[in-house]
Every structure is written in structure tokens, then in C-alpha cells.
CSV table of C-alpha atoms in Angstrom, one decimal:
chain,number,residue,atom,x,y,z
A,1,UNK,CA,27.3,43.6,-50.7
A,2,UNK,CA,29.1,41.3,-48.4
A,3,UNK,CA,27.1,39.3,-46.0
A,4,UNK,CA,27.8,39.8,-42.3
A,5,UNK,CA,29.4,36.9,-40.4
A,6,UNK,CA,31.0,37.2,-37.1
A,7,UNK,CA,33.4,34.5,-35.6
A,8,UNK,CA,34.1,34.4,-31.9
A,9,UNK,CA,36.5,32.1,-30.1
A,10,UNK,CA,34.5,30.1,-27.6
A,11,UNK,CA,36.7,27.2,-26.5
A,12,UNK,CA,39.9,25.7,-27.7
A,13,UNK,CA,39.5,25.0,-31.4
A,14,UNK,CA,35.8,25.9,-31.5
A,15,UNK,CA,34.3,28.7,-33.5
A,16,UNK,CA,30.7,29.8,-34.1
A,17,UNK,CA,29.3,32.2,-36.6
A,18,UNK,CA,26.1,34.3,-36.6
A,19,UNK,CA,23.7,34.2,-39.5
A,20,UNK,CA,22.7,37.1,-41.7
A,21,UNK,CA,19.1,36.6,-40.7
A,22,UNK,CA,19.9,37.6,-37.1
A,23,UNK,CA,20.8,41.1,-38.3
A,24,UNK,CA,17.7,41.2,-40.5
A,25,UNK,CA,15.4,40.1,-37.8
A,26,UNK,CA,16.7,42.3,-35.0
A,27,UNK,CA,18.2,45.2,-36.9
A,28,UNK,CA,21.6,44.7,-35.3
A,29,UNK,CA,24.5,42.4,-35.2
A,30,UNK,CA,24.5,39.9,-32.3
A,31,UNK,CA,26.8,36.9,-31.8
A,32,UNK,CA,25.4,33.4,-31.4
A,33,UNK,CA,26.7,33.5,-27.9
A,34,UNK,CA,24.7,36.5,-26.9
A,35,UNK,CA,21.5,35.2,-28.5
A,36,UNK,CA,21.6,31.4,-27.8
A,37,UNK,CA,23.7,31.0,-24.6
A,38,UNK,CA,22.4,31.8,-21.1
A,39,UNK,CA,23.1,35.2,-19.5
A,40,UNK,CA,20.8,34.7,-16.6
A,41,UNK,CA,17.9,32.7,-15.2
A,42,UNK,CA,15.0,34.6,-13.8
A,43,UNK,CA,12.2,33.4,-11.5
A,44,UNK,CA,8.8,34.0,-12.9
A,45,UNK,CA,6.7,32.6,-10.1
A,46,UNK,CA,7.1,29.9,-7.5
A,47,UNK,CA,9.8,27.5,-8.6
A,48,UNK,CA,9.4,28.4,-12.3
A,49,UNK,CA,12.4,30.0,-14.0
A,50,UNK,CA,13.2,31.2,-17.5
A,51,UNK,CA,16.6,31.0,-19.1
A,52,UNK,CA,17.4,34.3,-20.8
A,53,UNK,CA,20.0,35.5,-23.3
A,54,UNK,CA,21.9,38.8,-23.2
A,55,UNK,CA,18.9,40.5,-24.8
A,56,UNK,CA,16.7,39.3,-22.0
A,57,UNK,CA,14.8,37.0,-24.3
A,58,UNK,CA,14.3,33.2,-23.8
A,59,UNK,CA,17.0,31.2,-25.5
A,60,UNK,CA,16.3,30.8,-29.2
A,61,UNK,CA,14.0,33.8,-29.4
A,62,UNK,CA,15.2,36.6,-31.7
A,63,UNK,CA,12.7,39.5,-31.6
A,64,UNK,CA,12.3,43.1,-30.6
A,65,UNK,CA,8.8,42.3,-29.3
A,66,UNK,CA,7.8,41.8,-25.7
A,67,UNK,CA,8.0,38.2,-24.7
A,68,UNK,CA,5.8,36.7,-21.9
A,69,UNK,CA,8.4,34.8,-19.8
A,70,UNK,CA,5.8,32.6,-18.2
A,71,UNK,CA,5.3,30.9,-21.6
A,72,UNK,CA,8.9,29.7,-21.5
A,73,UNK,CA,9.4,29.1,-17.8
A,74,UNK,CA,10.4,25.7,-16.5
A,75,UNK,CA,10.2,24.2,-13.0
A,76,UNK,CA,13.6,24.1,-11.3
A,77,UNK,CA,14.4,23.1,-7.8
A,78,UNK,CA,16.8,26.0,-7.2
A,79,UNK,CA,18.8,25.9,-4.0
A,80,UNK,CA,21.1,28.5,-2.6
A,81,UNK,CA,24.1,26.3,-3.2
A,82,UNK,CA,23.2,25.9,-6.9
A,83,UNK,CA,22.4,29.6,-7.3
A,84,UNK,CA,25.7,30.6,-5.8
A,85,UNK,CA,27.5,28.2,-8.1
A,86,UNK,CA,25.8,29.8,-11.1
A,87,UNK,CA,26.2,33.5,-10.2
A,88,UNK,CA,29.3,35.6,-11.2
A,89,UNK,CA,28.9,37.7,-8.0
A,90,UNK,CA,31.7,37.1,-5.5
A,91,UNK,CA,29.2,37.9,-2.7
A,92,UNK,CA,26.8,35.3,-3.9
A,93,UNK,CA,23.0,35.5,-4.0
A,94,UNK,CA,20.4,35.0,-1.5
A,95,UNK,CA,17.2,33.4,-2.8
A,96,UNK,CA,14.2,35.3,-1.6
A,97,UNK,CA,11.4,33.5,-3.5
A,98,UNK,CA,10.1,36.7,-5.1
A,99,UNK,CA,9.1,37.1,-8.8
A,100,UNK,CA,11.7,38.6,-11.0
A,101,UNK,CA,14.5,37.2,-8.8
A,102,UNK,CA,17.6,36.9,-11.1
A,103,UNK,CA,20.8,34.9,-11.2
A,104,UNK,CA,23.3,36.3,-13.6
A,105,UNK,CA,26.0,34.1,-15.0
A,106,UNK,CA,28.4,36.9,-16.0
A,107,UNK,CA,28.6,40.7,-16.4
A,108,UNK,CA,30.8,42.9,-18.6
A,109,UNK,CA,33.8,42.3,-16.4
A,110,UNK,CA,33.8,38.6,-16.9
A,111,UNK,CA,32.0,38.2,-20.3
A,112,UNK,CA,32.8,34.9,-22.0
A,113,UNK,CA,32.0,36.4,-25.4
A,114,UNK,CA,34.0,39.6,-24.9
A,115,UNK,CA,37.6,40.6,-25.7
A,116,UNK,CA,38.9,38.4,-22.9
A,117,UNK,CA,36.7,35.4,-23.8
A,118,UNK,CA,39.6,32.9,-23.5
A,119,UNK,CA,40.1,34.0,-19.9
A,120,UNK,CA,36.4,33.9,-18.9
A,121,UNK,CA,35.1,30.9,-21.0
A,122,UNK,CA,36.3,28.1,-18.6
A,123,UNK,CA,34.4,29.6,-15.7
A,124,UNK,CA,31.3,30.1,-17.8
A,125,UNK,CA,31.6,26.6,-19.1
A,126,UNK,CA,31.5,25.3,-15.6
A,127,UNK,CA,28.3,27.2,-15.0
A,128,UNK,CA,26.8,25.7,-18.1
A,129,UNK,CA,27.6,22.2,-16.8
A,130,UNK,CA,25.8,22.9,-13.6
A,131,UNK,CA,22.8,24.3,-15.4
A,132,UNK,CA,22.6,21.4,-17.8
A,133,UNK,CA,22.4,18.9,-15.0
A,134,UNK,CA,19.4,20.5,-13.3
A,135,UNK,CA,16.3,18.5,-13.6
A,136,UNK,CA,13.3,20.2,-15.1
A,137,UNK,CA,9.6,19.6,-15.6
A,138,UNK,CA,8.0,21.5,-18.5
A,139,UNK,CA,4.5,22.6,-17.7
A,140,UNK,CA,2.0,24.6,-19.7
């Protein structure tokens, strides 16, 4: 039996592969991009946000089980300007301060891991730069 490995183009000259254990743990094939890269950030309460992958799990969590987002939430000073720089929505987002408020980085039409990844990766990469510069405080 051949082991499953999937290669996806991410940026010029860069390739990543998924591990066989992802398929074993989840029962389906998922790319590293869909599991370990941000799809959205979701407010849990107050100024606490959790960064989620395409499976709506915190980054690095590979499971079918329910995950308590509060255990993985971090404090972020989210402003409307930052939220609108992160969202894929042309209309932007309006921060309401309610729980479960979400900021999506992409959808199926601009998926940086989809068939047109070369086209959509640069925009997604800019969003990652913005996210990576946000200051956080980890609290328990």
C-alpha cells in the first residue's frame, strides 16, 4: 500500500506535504494548509479570540472531537481597521463585540490552497503578515 502524501504549491518555490497520520487521526485527507494555517479568527468573549483552521479547530489540533475554544483563546486588541485588513469580504466587517463574532481570511472563491492558489496566495500572505504582528497576551 502506498502512503498518502499531498503536495500543494504555496509560494514561489515552496512546497509542503501532509503526513499519513493526519489521515489516520481524522479519517480523511487534509492538506497542511487546511489544518495548520488560519482560516478565521473567532471572538470567544471580550477581547479573547481563537485562531481556527478550515476544520474550525484551533491551529495544530487534529481531531473530530469538540474543542473548547476558550482553552485556546488569546487576548487581541482587535480594531475595525485590522479586522477589515484581515477579512476577504469586499464589504468589510463591523466589529460588534459579541461572542462568536468571526473574521474569515478567505472563502472558496479566493482559497489560497485551492486550484488557483498561485493567484490567491499573495493576498493571503499579506493577511498572515498582519496577523503575525498583532500583540497577544496568553491567559489561562
